[in-house]
Amino acid sequence: MTAMKANERQARLLKRTSIDFRSTEQIVDAPFILSRAKGLYYWDIHGKRYFDAIGGIFVASLGHGHPRVLDAMRQQMDRLSFAPPMHGIADVTLDFIERLGEVTPGNLNFVKPFSGGSESIEAAMKFTRQYFKQTGHPEKYKFVSRYQGYHGGTFGAMAASGTGRRKTPFEPQMSGFLKVFSPTYYRDRFATWEECNRFCARMFEDVIVSEDPRTVAGVIVEPIGNTGGTVTPTDEYFHILREICDTYDVLLIFDEIITGYARTGNMFAAQTFGVTPDILCGGKGLSSGAIPLGAMIAREDLGDAFYGSEAAEVNFAHGHTFAGNPLASAVGIAVIDEIVENDLARRAGELGDYLVDGLRRLEKLGVVREIRGKGLLRGVELMRDGKACPQLGVALKRTAMEHGLVMRIDPLWFAVAPALISTEADIDELCGLVEQSIVAALQVIDA
Ligand SMILES: Cc1ncc(COP(=O)(O)O)c(C=O)c1O
């Protein structure tokens, strides 16, 4: 079951590139080189099958190679595959803007499509700053986000991220970005989870007030934070954030790049938590992985501030060559239609409960501290003998791959987010593979 080392050519080529946040030496030692994927499975170049328990990386929402998605792209390819972004827009991109607006909460109807999550976050922050500049509040420019949050790899998105040592190589960071702690980080200091959430939500207010609210433009949070270990606040937490943002005229920005498109039991986590942000950023599952796609979706009335004459230079001063790509737009529509027509949001809620039951069965191994998340986005915090045990997660990274299981492992926790098209039998298979991988990891650390 052990992974095959890279051959001489593969090792040479792997050294000429880099795998995200991974040591190339480790990759050369146990390379995962894929040749195809279908539904919930990948096959590597040796023909070994892997269960994709994380949808790539929260991307393949409808599974890999979904026929409706691929058909939509093929048909669009024959008509128009590129539209000039400084001259106009594809008809299908207008359709995409309309379709996305139909499934977002509130009046989140101003849609600027992009090619991924970081671009959408960058755009949201630029949109926010420009909005305040041209509506009489040029001094509003700061953003408050969370430690352990991740909003992307570009400089602005990185500045909003709270990923500690991952950011150190690129310091100094951009100024004007402030951080607070997430409820999970502080939970042991409070008698109840609710109390902890209230305190952590109020910390945003403390920072905004201390900074001078006249200088604060936006609050950026992932409704369920991945890098902090599937951080899942209470509904009340988001209601408090909404109230604080309204009080101090600060825009509330939800990073729904992981949580969007039915993952948490509703089309967006905003609906799951019952709070509508001013701007919502999407990416990942919006294309089910068929093509790069993201979107910044703002309140329509905020978008109105960017409507004006050419002479007055009123426009959103931002764009990317491949943003609003017609193929990506066709794919986005197909993904949304498939989710809506098959009620996959409701399905994610139901199947999510089934997944939690399956993950609870791991408790007998004595390694589960907490199971978090909503719908088909679940994280398990690991422990051993009642304490954090990073060695277990490190071993699990290897044993999971050996068992043909792809999931996100921190190493203090792991996360799973199977495709929305999964069946109960798929969830059983996933949970079985997780259990076998953990048992093998325990054997490794006890050896
Ligand atoms: C919550 C969140 N926001 C933003 C991003 C950045 O998206 P992308 O990698 O598509 O630029 C990611 C990517 O992992 C993410 O998980």
GROMACS .gro file of C-alpha atoms and ligand atoms in nm:
model
  463
    1MET     CA    1   0.000   0.000   0.000
    2THR     CA    2   0.300   0.233   0.037
    3ALA     CA    3   0.331   0.508  -0.222
    4MET     CA    4   0.574   0.468  -0.509
    5LYS     CA    5   0.860   0.718  -0.516
    6ALA     CA    6   0.886   0.950  -0.815
    7ASN     CA    7   1.096   0.819  -1.104
    8GLU     CA    8   1.391   1.023  -1.230
    9ARG     CA    9   1.187   1.226  -1.486
   10GLN     CA   10   0.900   1.295  -1.246
   11ALA     CA   11   1.143   1.403  -0.971
   12ARG     CA   12   1.319   1.638  -1.215
   13LEU     CA   13   0.990   1.795  -1.325
   14LEU     CA   14   0.847   1.814  -0.973
   15LYS     CA   15   1.159   2.008  -0.870
   16ARG     CA   16   1.082   2.255  -1.150
   17THR     CA   17   0.748   2.345  -0.993
   18SER     CA   18   0.590   2.353  -0.648
   19ILE     CA   19   0.284   2.193  -0.490
   20ASP     CA   20   0.088   2.439  -0.276
   21PHE     CA   21   0.230   2.477   0.074
   22ARG     CA   22   0.409   2.138   0.049
   23SER     CA   23   0.772   2.033   0.061
   24THR     CA   24   0.881   1.917  -0.285
   25GLU     CA   25   1.111   1.663  -0.120
   26GLN     CA   26   0.809   1.504   0.048
   27ILE     CA   27   0.614   1.509  -0.280
   28VAL     CA   28   0.904   1.342  -0.465
   29ASP     CA   29   0.904   1.076  -0.194
   30ALA     CA   30   0.533   1.004  -0.232
   31PRO     CA   31   0.398   1.179  -0.543
   32PHE     CA   32   0.026   1.194  -0.616
   33ILE     CA   33   0.015   1.231  -0.994
   34LEU     CA   34  -0.338   1.209  -1.126
   35SER     CA   35  -0.448   1.094  -1.467
   36ARG     CA   36  -0.829   1.105  -1.444
   37ALA     CA   37  -1.128   1.164  -1.221
   38LYS     CA   38  -1.499   1.083  -1.229
   39GLY     CA   39  -1.764   1.152  -0.969
   40LEU     CA   40  -1.614   1.092  -0.626
   41TYR     CA   41  -1.295   0.924  -0.743
   42TYR     CA   42  -0.950   1.005  -0.878
   43TRP     CA   43  -0.716   0.759  -1.045
   44ASP     CA   44  -0.343   0.816  -1.035
   45ILE     CA   45  -0.099   0.727  -1.312
   46HIS     CA   46  -0.055   0.377  -1.166
   47GLY     CA   47  -0.430   0.314  -1.184
   48LYS     CA   48  -0.479   0.340  -0.806
   49ARG     CA   49  -0.822   0.475  -0.711
   50TYR     CA   50  -0.870   0.747  -0.448
   51PHE     CA   51  -1.191   0.854  -0.277
   52ASP     CA   52  -1.208   1.233  -0.301
   53ALA     CA   53  -1.354   1.322   0.038
   54ILE     CA   54  -1.282   1.692  -0.001
   55GLY     CA   55  -1.396   1.767  -0.356
   56GLY     CA   56  -1.041   1.845  -0.469
   57ILE     CA   57  -1.014   2.123  -0.221
   58PHE     CA   58  -1.382   2.209  -0.164
   59VAL     CA   59  -1.420   2.244  -0.541
   60ALA     CA   60  -1.587   1.946  -0.710
   61SER     CA   61  -1.930   2.023  -0.562
   62LEU     CA   62  -2.112   1.799  -0.813
   63GLY     CA   63  -1.827   1.551  -0.833
   64HIS     CA   64  -1.562   1.537  -1.101
   65GLY     CA   65  -1.660   1.545  -1.468
   66HIS     CA   66  -2.030   1.607  -1.412
   67PRO     CA   67  -2.197   1.549  -1.755
   68ARG     CA   68  -2.428   1.852  -1.739
   69VAL     CA   69  -2.140   2.080  -1.651
   70LEU     CA   70  -1.915   1.945  -1.925
   71ASP     CA   71  -2.198   1.963  -2.183
   72ALA     CA   72  -2.263   2.327  -2.094
   73MET     CA   73  -1.895   2.404  -2.145
   74ARG     CA   74  -1.877   2.210  -2.475
   75GLN     CA   75  -2.180   2.390  -2.616
   76GLN     CA   76  -2.045   2.728  -2.511
   77MET     CA   77  -1.704   2.644  -2.660
   78ASP     CA   78  -1.863   2.611  -3.004
   79ARG     CA   79  -2.024   2.956  -2.976
   80LEU     CA   80  -1.788   3.192  -2.789
   81SER     CA   81  -1.498   3.115  -2.558
   82PHE     CA   82  -1.367   3.465  -2.494
   83ALA     CA   83  -1.519   3.813  -2.474
   84PRO     CA   84  -1.303   4.128  -2.463
   85PRO     CA   85  -1.326   4.254  -2.103
   86MET     CA   86  -1.255   4.621  -2.183
   87HIS     CA   87  -1.508   4.638  -2.462
   88GLY     CA   88  -1.806   4.431  -2.358
   89ILE     CA   89  -1.942   4.115  -2.204
   90ALA     CA   90  -2.067   3.777  -2.329
   91ASP     CA   91  -2.443   3.715  -2.343
   92VAL     CA   92  -2.388   3.403  -2.133
   93THR     CA   93  -2.207   3.607  -1.868
   94LEU     CA   94  -2.512   3.831  -1.836
   95ASP     CA   95  -2.719   3.512  -1.795
   96PHE     CA   96  -2.477   3.399  -1.523
   97ILE     CA   97  -2.506   3.733  -1.340
   98GLU     CA   98  -2.885   3.701  -1.348
   99ARG     CA   99  -2.883   3.335  -1.237
  100LEU     CA  100  -2.643   3.394  -0.948
  101GLY     CA  101  -2.848   3.692  -0.832
  102GLU     CA  102  -3.158   3.470  -0.824
  103VAL     CA  103  -3.005   3.235  -0.565
  104THR     CA  104  -2.826   3.486  -0.340
  105PRO     CA  105  -2.997   3.619  -0.027
  106GLY     CA  106  -3.126   3.978   0.005
  107ASN     CA  107  -3.043   4.209  -0.281
  108LEU     CA  108  -2.698   4.065  -0.346
  109ASN     CA  109  -2.733   4.120  -0.718
  110PHE     CA  110  -2.425   4.315  -0.826
  111VAL     CA  111  -2.206   4.037  -0.961
  112LYS     CA  112  -1.849   4.071  -1.082
  113PRO     CA  113  -1.726   3.731  -1.203
  114PHE     CA  114  -1.363   3.628  -1.156
  115SER     CA  115  -1.136   3.329  -1.200
  116GLY     CA  116  -1.111   3.221  -0.838
  117GLY     CA  117  -1.141   3.299  -0.471
  118SER     CA  118  -0.844   3.531  -0.415
  119GLU     CA  119  -0.947   3.748  -0.709
  120SER     CA  120  -1.297   3.775  -0.563
  121ILE     CA  121  -1.165   3.874  -0.221
  122GLU     CA  122  -0.922   4.128  -0.368
  123ALA     CA  123  -1.209   4.275  -0.567
  124ALA     CA  124  -1.436   4.291  -0.262
  125MET     CA  125  -1.176   4.490  -0.072
  126LYS     CA  126  -1.104   4.724  -0.364
  127PHE     CA  127  -1.478   4.766  -0.422
  128THR     CA  128  -1.527   4.851  -0.052
  129ARG     CA  129  -1.250   5.110  -0.043
  130GLN     CA  130  -1.358   5.271  -0.369
  131TYR     CA  131  -1.722   5.269  -0.259
  132PHE     CA  132  -1.641   5.469   0.054
  133LYS     CA  133  -1.408   5.704  -0.138
  134GLN     CA  134  -1.673   5.797  -0.388
  135THR     CA  135  -1.958   5.822  -0.139
  136GLY     CA  136  -1.795   6.083   0.084
  137HIS     CA  137  -1.600   5.869   0.332
  138PRO     CA  138  -1.248   5.857   0.186
  139GLU     CA  139  -1.097   5.795   0.531
  140LYS     CA  140  -1.262   5.452   0.560
  141TYR     CA  141  -1.005   5.196   0.450
  142LYS     CA  142  -0.932   4.942   0.726
  143PHE     CA  143  -1.048   4.582   0.733
  144VAL     CA  144  -1.102   4.364   1.038
  145SER     CA  145  -1.080   3.988   0.993
  146ARG     CA  146  -0.976   3.687   1.200
  147TYR     CA  147  -0.661   3.507   1.302
  148GLN     CA  148  -0.653   3.160   1.142
  149GLY     CA  149  -0.880   3.286   0.862
  150TYR     CA  150  -0.770   3.228   0.504
  151HIS     CA  151  -0.886   3.452   0.222
  152GLY     CA  152  -0.635   3.380  -0.052
  153GLY     CA  153  -0.279   3.398  -0.171
  154THR     CA  154  -0.257   3.744  -0.329
  155PHE     CA  155  -0.119   4.032  -0.125
  156GLY     CA  156  -0.448   4.190  -0.018
  157ALA     CA  157  -0.620   3.858   0.051
  158MET     CA  158  -0.311   3.746   0.241
  159ALA     CA  159  -0.315   4.065   0.449
  160ALA     CA  160  -0.676   3.984   0.546
  161SER     CA  161  -0.576   3.625   0.626
  162GLY     CA  162  -0.461   3.529   0.974
  163THR     CA  163  -0.243   3.236   0.884
  164GLY     CA  164   0.064   3.329   1.090
  165ARG     CA  165   0.380   3.161   0.971
  166ARG     CA  166   0.250   3.112   0.619
  167LYS     CA  167   0.261   3.491   0.585
  168THR     CA  168   0.599   3.551   0.746
  169PRO     CA  169   0.807   3.494   0.428
  170PHE     CA  170   0.623   3.781   0.260
  171GLU     CA  171   0.642   4.041   0.533
  172PRO     CA  172   0.593   4.329   0.571
  173GLN     CA  173   0.220   4.288   0.513
  174MET     CA  174  -0.004   4.561   0.374
  175SER     CA  175  -0.118   4.809   0.637
  176GLY     CA  176  -0.479   4.867   0.742
  177PHE     CA  177  -0.562   4.504   0.826
  178LEU     CA  178  -0.659   4.417   1.182
  179LYS     CA  179  -0.740   4.080   1.336
  180VAL     CA  180  -0.949   3.931   1.614
  181PHE     CA  181  -0.965   3.574   1.742
  182SER     CA  182  -1.218   3.315   1.636
  183PRO     CA  183  -1.451   3.151   1.890
  184THR     CA  184  -1.277   2.814   1.854
  185TYR     CA  185  -0.948   2.971   1.958
  186TYR     CA  186  -1.097   3.103   2.283
  187ARG     CA  187  -1.354   2.836   2.365
  188ASP     CA  188  -1.174   2.686   2.668
  189ARG     CA  189  -1.182   3.022   2.846
  190PHE     CA  190  -1.562   3.038   2.865
  191ALA     CA  191  -1.826   2.844   3.053
  192THR     CA  192  -2.044   2.808   2.743
  193TRP     CA  193  -1.993   2.812   2.368
  194GLU     CA  194  -2.264   3.079   2.333
  195GLU     CA  195  -2.087   3.308   2.579
  196CYS     CA  196  -1.757   3.257   2.396
  197ASN     CA  197  -1.923   3.347   2.065
  198ARG     CA  198  -2.076   3.662   2.210
  199PHE     CA  199  -1.739   3.773   2.346
  200CYS     CA  200  -1.559   3.699   2.019
  201ALA     CA  201  -1.821   3.880   1.812
  202ARG     CA  202  -1.799   4.184   2.042
  203MET     CA  203  -1.422   4.189   1.991
  204PHE     CA  204  -1.491   4.318   1.640
  205GLU     CA  205  -1.669   4.614   1.796
  206ASP     CA  206  -1.386   4.676   2.041
  207VAL     CA  207  -1.136   4.688   1.755
  208ILE     CA  208  -1.355   4.908   1.536
  209VAL     CA  209  -1.417   5.154   1.819
  210SER     CA  210  -1.051   5.155   1.925
  211GLU     CA  211  -0.936   5.216   1.567
  212ASP     CA  212  -1.195   5.496   1.517
  213PRO     CA  213  -1.499   5.369   1.325
  214ARG     CA  214  -1.458   5.651   1.074
  215THR     CA  215  -1.149   5.469   0.945
  216VAL     CA  216  -1.293   5.116   0.924
  217ALA     CA  217  -1.439   5.000   0.592
  218GLY     CA  218  -1.505   4.628   0.621
  219VAL     CA  219  -1.528   4.315   0.831
  220ILE     CA  220  -1.427   3.997   0.647
  221VAL     CA  221  -1.507   3.649   0.777
  222GLU     CA  222  -1.556   3.296   0.650
  223PRO     CA  223  -1.893   3.183   0.791
  224ILE     CA  224  -1.727   2.849   0.863
  225GLY     CA  225  -1.352   2.893   0.889
  226ASN     CA  226  -1.153   2.616   0.729
  227THR     CA  227  -0.794   2.687   0.833
  228GLY     CA  228  -0.889   2.735   1.198
  229GLY     CA  229  -1.035   2.382   1.195
  230THR     CA  230  -1.392   2.410   1.061
  231VAL     CA  231  -1.464   2.701   1.299
  232THR     CA  232  -1.844   2.705   1.328
  233PRO     CA  233  -1.979   3.001   1.523
  234THR     CA  234  -2.334   3.033   1.654
  235ASP     CA  235  -2.607   3.208   1.454
  236GLU     CA  236  -2.603   3.481   1.719
  237TYR     CA  237  -2.235   3.552   1.644
  238PHE     CA  238  -2.326   3.657   1.290
  239HIS     CA  239  -2.628   3.857   1.407
  240ILE     CA  240  -2.396   4.051   1.638
  241LEU     CA  241  -2.150   4.111   1.351
  242ARG     CA  242  -2.438   4.238   1.136
  243GLU     CA  243  -2.551   4.476   1.411
  244ILE     CA  244  -2.195   4.606   1.469
  245CYS     CA  245  -2.139   4.667   1.097
  246ASP     CA  246  -2.471   4.852   1.070
  247THR     CA  247  -2.391   5.065   1.374
  248TYR     CA  248  -2.052   5.179   1.249
  249ASP     CA  249  -2.124   5.193   0.875
  250VAL     CA  250  -1.887   4.907   0.801
  251LEU     CA  251  -1.948   4.659   0.518
  252LEU     CA  252  -1.987   4.297   0.621
  253ILE     CA  253  -1.807   4.069   0.375
  254PHE     CA  254  -1.862   3.694   0.381
  255ASP     CA  255  -1.595   3.475   0.226
  256GLU     CA  256  -1.818   3.191   0.102
  257ILE     CA  257  -1.551   3.045  -0.123
  258ILE     CA  258  -1.580   2.716   0.066
  259THR     CA  259  -1.925   2.748   0.222
  260GLY     CA  260  -2.122   2.856  -0.088
  261TYR     CA  261  -2.334   2.653  -0.336
  262ALA     CA  262  -2.536   2.432  -0.105
  263ARG     CA  263  -2.245   2.300   0.101
  264THR     CA  264  -2.394   2.392   0.440
  265GLY     CA  265  -2.757   2.294   0.371
  266ASN     CA  266  -2.858   2.618   0.196
  267MET     CA  267  -2.732   2.778  -0.121
  268PHE     CA  268  -2.512   3.003   0.097
  269ALA     CA  269  -2.401   2.984   0.459
  270ALA     CA  270  -2.546   3.335   0.493
  271GLN     CA  271  -2.887   3.163   0.474
  272THR     CA  272  -2.778   2.884   0.708
  273PHE     CA  273  -2.682   3.140   0.974
  274GLY     CA  274  -2.970   3.375   0.887
  275VAL     CA  275  -2.755   3.684   0.823
  276THR     CA  276  -2.713   3.864   0.491
  277PRO     CA  277  -2.375   4.029   0.431
  278ASP     CA  278  -2.318   4.338   0.216
  279ILE     CA  279  -2.073   4.152  -0.006
  280LEU     CA  280  -2.035   3.779  -0.059
  281CYS     CA  281  -1.733   3.621  -0.230
  282GLY     CA  282  -1.750   3.288  -0.408
  283GLY     CA  283  -1.519   3.053  -0.593
  284LYS     CA  284  -1.429   2.685  -0.572
  285GLY     CA  285  -1.756   2.481  -0.590
  286LEU     CA  286  -1.923   2.732  -0.822
  287SER     CA  287  -1.766   2.554  -1.120
  288SER     CA  288  -1.748   2.207  -0.964
  289GLY     CA  289  -1.383   2.225  -1.068
  290ALA     CA  290  -1.449   2.221  -1.441
  291ILE     CA  291  -1.294   2.566  -1.498
  292PRO     CA  292  -1.159   2.850  -1.283
  293LEU     CA  293  -1.452   3.060  -1.159
  294GLY     CA  294  -1.527   3.295  -0.873
  295ALA     CA  295  -1.749   3.593  -0.812
  296MET     CA  296  -1.779   3.901  -0.597
  297ILE     CA  297  -2.146   3.960  -0.525
  298ALA     CA  298  -2.242   4.292  -0.364
  299ARG     CA  299  -2.565   4.460  -0.262
  300GLU     CA  300  -2.718   4.605  -0.575
  301ASP     CA  301  -2.745   4.952  -0.421
  302LEU     CA  302  -2.370   4.950  -0.348
  303GLY     CA  303  -2.318   4.869  -0.715
  304ASP     CA  304  -2.530   5.173  -0.804
  305ALA     CA  305  -2.255   5.393  -0.663
  306PHE     CA  306  -2.040   5.278  -0.955
  307TYR     CA  307  -2.296   5.380  -1.219
  308GLY     CA  308  -2.213   5.715  -1.373
  309SER     CA  309  -2.080   5.897  -1.673
  310GLU     CA  310  -1.756   5.824  -1.855
  311ALA     CA  311  -1.665   6.193  -1.826
  312ALA     CA  312  -1.697   6.181  -1.445
  313GLU     CA  313  -1.485   5.863  -1.448
  314VAL     CA  314  -1.739   5.674  -1.240
  315ASN     CA  315  -1.660   5.304  -1.276
  316PHE     CA  316  -1.528   5.020  -1.067
  317ALA     CA  317  -1.159   5.063  -1.141
  318HIS     CA  318  -1.079   4.694  -1.147
  319GLY     CA  319  -1.067   4.395  -1.380
  320HIS     CA  320  -0.887   4.083  -1.498
  321THR     CA  321  -0.842   3.951  -1.853
  322PHE     CA  322  -1.004   3.613  -1.791
  323ALA     CA  323  -1.275   3.734  -1.553
  324GLY     CA  324  -1.627   3.683  -1.683
  325ASN     CA  325  -1.505   3.418  -1.924
  326PRO     CA  326  -1.797   3.277  -2.131
  327LEU     CA  327  -1.701   2.911  -2.072
  328ALA     CA  328  -1.680   2.971  -1.697
  329SER     CA  329  -2.014   3.154  -1.705
  330ALA     CA  330  -2.184   2.862  -1.883
  331VAL     CA  331  -2.038   2.624  -1.627
  332GLY     CA  332  -2.154   2.842  -1.336
  333ILE     CA  333  -2.512   2.844  -1.468
  334ALA     CA  334  -2.508   2.465  -1.512
  335VAL     CA  335  -2.383   2.413  -1.155
  336ILE     CA  336  -2.648   2.643  -1.007
  337ASP     CA  337  -2.924   2.482  -1.217
  338GLU     CA  338  -2.817   2.133  -1.113
  339ILE     CA  339  -2.816   2.232  -0.744
  340VAL     CA  340  -3.157   2.404  -0.762
  341GLU     CA  341  -3.336   2.146  -0.979
  342ASN     CA  342  -3.221   1.857  -0.760
  343ASP     CA  343  -3.266   2.038  -0.429
  344LEU     CA  344  -2.907   1.957  -0.343
  345ALA     CA  345  -2.899   2.213  -0.061
  346ARG     CA  346  -3.166   2.022   0.131
  347ARG     CA  347  -2.986   1.700   0.042
  348ALA     CA  348  -2.657   1.839   0.183
  349GLY     CA  349  -2.837   1.910   0.511
  350GLU     CA  350  -2.981   1.559   0.538
  351LEU     CA  351  -2.670   1.381   0.422
  352GLY     CA  352  -2.465   1.601   0.653
  353ASP     CA  353  -2.648   1.451   0.951
  354TYR     CA  354  -2.575   1.104   0.817
  355LEU     CA  355  -2.207   1.200   0.778
  356VAL     CA  356  -2.192   1.320   1.139
  357ASP     CA  357  -2.336   0.987   1.256
  358GLY     CA  358  -2.061   0.811   1.060
  359LEU     CA  359  -1.788   1.036   1.201
  360ARG     CA  360  -1.921   0.979   1.554
  361ARG     CA  361  -1.835   0.613   1.512
  362LEU     CA  362  -1.469   0.721   1.521
  363GLU     CA  363  -1.516   0.817   1.886
  364LYS     CA  364  -1.450   0.455   1.983
  365LEU     CA  365  -1.089   0.507   1.871
  366GLY     CA  366  -1.046   0.772   2.143
  367VAL     CA  367  -0.914   1.034   1.899
  368VAL     CA  368  -1.212   1.268   1.850
  369ARG     CA  369  -1.224   1.590   2.051
  370GLU     CA  370  -1.503   1.759   1.858
  371ILE     CA  371  -1.697   1.728   1.532
  372ARG     CA  372  -1.782   2.067   1.380
  373GLY     CA  373  -1.939   2.214   1.068
  374LYS     CA  374  -2.275   2.220   0.891
  375GLY     CA  375  -2.424   2.013   0.612
  376LEU     CA  376  -2.161   1.841   0.401
  377LEU     CA  377  -1.876   2.048   0.543
  378ARG     CA  378  -1.745   1.875   0.852
  379GLY     CA  379  -1.427   1.890   1.054
  380VAL     CA  380  -1.302   1.660   1.326
  381GLU     CA  381  -1.061   1.791   1.588
  382LEU     CA  382  -0.821   1.515   1.684
  383MET     CA  383  -0.677   1.434   2.024
  384ARG     CA  384  -0.503   1.149   2.204
  385ASP     CA  385  -0.534   1.085   2.575
  386GLY     CA  386  -0.736   1.405   2.601
  387LYS     CA  387  -0.459   1.621   2.450
  388ALA     CA  388  -0.374   1.767   2.108
  389CYS     CA  389  -0.161   1.516   1.917
  390PRO     CA  390  -0.005   1.661   1.599
  391GLN     CA  391   0.190   1.336   1.541
  392LEU     CA  392  -0.141   1.161   1.476
  393GLY     CA  393  -0.240   1.410   1.207
  394VAL     CA  394   0.107   1.397   1.050
  395ALA     CA  395   0.086   1.016   1.030
  396LEU     CA  396  -0.272   1.039   0.903
  397LYS     CA  397  -0.162   1.254   0.609
  398ARG     CA  398   0.037   0.956   0.485
  399THR     CA  399  -0.192   0.669   0.585
  400ALA     CA  400  -0.498   0.836   0.430
  401MET     CA  401  -0.326   0.858   0.092
  402GLU     CA  402  -0.204   0.499   0.130
  403HIS     CA  403  -0.565   0.394   0.188
  404GLY     CA  404  -0.676   0.585  -0.120
  405LEU     CA  405  -0.843   0.870   0.072
  406VAL     CA  406  -0.798   1.239  -0.009
  407MET     CA  407  -0.904   1.477   0.267
  408ARG     CA  408  -0.776   1.796   0.431
  409ILE     CA  409  -0.553   1.724   0.730
  410ASP     CA  410  -0.412   2.004   0.943
  411PRO     CA  411  -0.256   1.801   1.152
  412LEU     CA  412  -0.464   1.896   1.461
  413TRP     CA  413  -0.787   1.827   1.273
  414PHE     CA  414  -0.914   1.688   0.946
  415ALA     CA  415  -1.199   1.806   0.725
  416VAL     CA  416  -1.424   1.631   0.476
  417ALA     CA  417  -1.659   1.784   0.220
  418PRO     CA  418  -1.781   1.512  -0.015
  419ALA     CA  419  -1.962   1.605  -0.335
  420LEU     CA  420  -2.328   1.705  -0.302
  421ILE     CA  421  -2.421   1.411  -0.525
  422SER     CA  422  -2.292   1.159  -0.269
  423THR     CA  423  -2.515   0.874  -0.154
  424GLU     CA  424  -2.542   0.716   0.190
  425ALA     CA  425  -2.326   0.430   0.057
  426ASP     CA  426  -2.058   0.683  -0.046
  427ILE     CA  427  -2.063   0.835   0.302
  428ASP     CA  428  -2.027   0.484   0.451
  429GLU     CA  429  -1.726   0.425   0.228
  430LEU     CA  430  -1.575   0.761   0.327
  431CYS     CA  431  -1.619   0.696   0.699
  432GLY     CA  432  -1.479   0.344   0.662
  433LEU     CA  433  -1.168   0.477   0.487
  434VAL     CA  434  -1.123   0.747   0.752
  435GLU     CA  435  -1.142   0.484   1.026
  436GLN     CA  436  -0.893   0.250   0.855
  437SER     CA  437  -0.655   0.544   0.795
  438ILE     CA  438  -0.673   0.656   1.160
  439VAL     CA  439  -0.616   0.301   1.286
  440ALA     CA  440  -0.310   0.278   1.060
  441ALA     CA  441  -0.188   0.622   1.177
  442LEU     CA  442  -0.219   0.511   1.541
  443GLN     CA  443  -0.013   0.202   1.459
  444VAL     CA  444   0.253   0.426   1.301
  445ILE     CA  445   0.283   0.655   1.604
  446ASP     CA  446   0.276   0.365   1.851
  447ALA     CA  447   0.540   0.165   1.663
  448LIG     C1  448  -1.199   3.045   0.247
  448LIG     C2  449  -1.112   3.071   0.128
  448LIG     N1  450  -1.107   3.195   0.077
  448LIG     C3  451  -1.032   3.224  -0.031
  448LIG     C4  452  -0.955   3.127  -0.092
  448LIG     C5  453  -0.872   3.161  -0.212
  448LIG     O1  454  -0.927   3.105  -0.326
  448LIG     P1  455  -0.835   3.068  -0.453
  448LIG     O2  456  -0.737   2.966  -0.409
  448LIG     O3  457  -0.933   3.019  -0.556
  448LIG     O4  458  -0.770   3.194  -0.497
  448LIG     C6  459  -0.956   2.998  -0.042
  448LIG     C7  460  -0.873   2.893  -0.104
  448LIG     O5  461  -0.843   2.791  -0.047
  448LIG     C8  462  -1.035   2.969   0.072
  448LIG     O6  463  -1.039   2.846   0.125
   0.00000   0.00000   0.00000
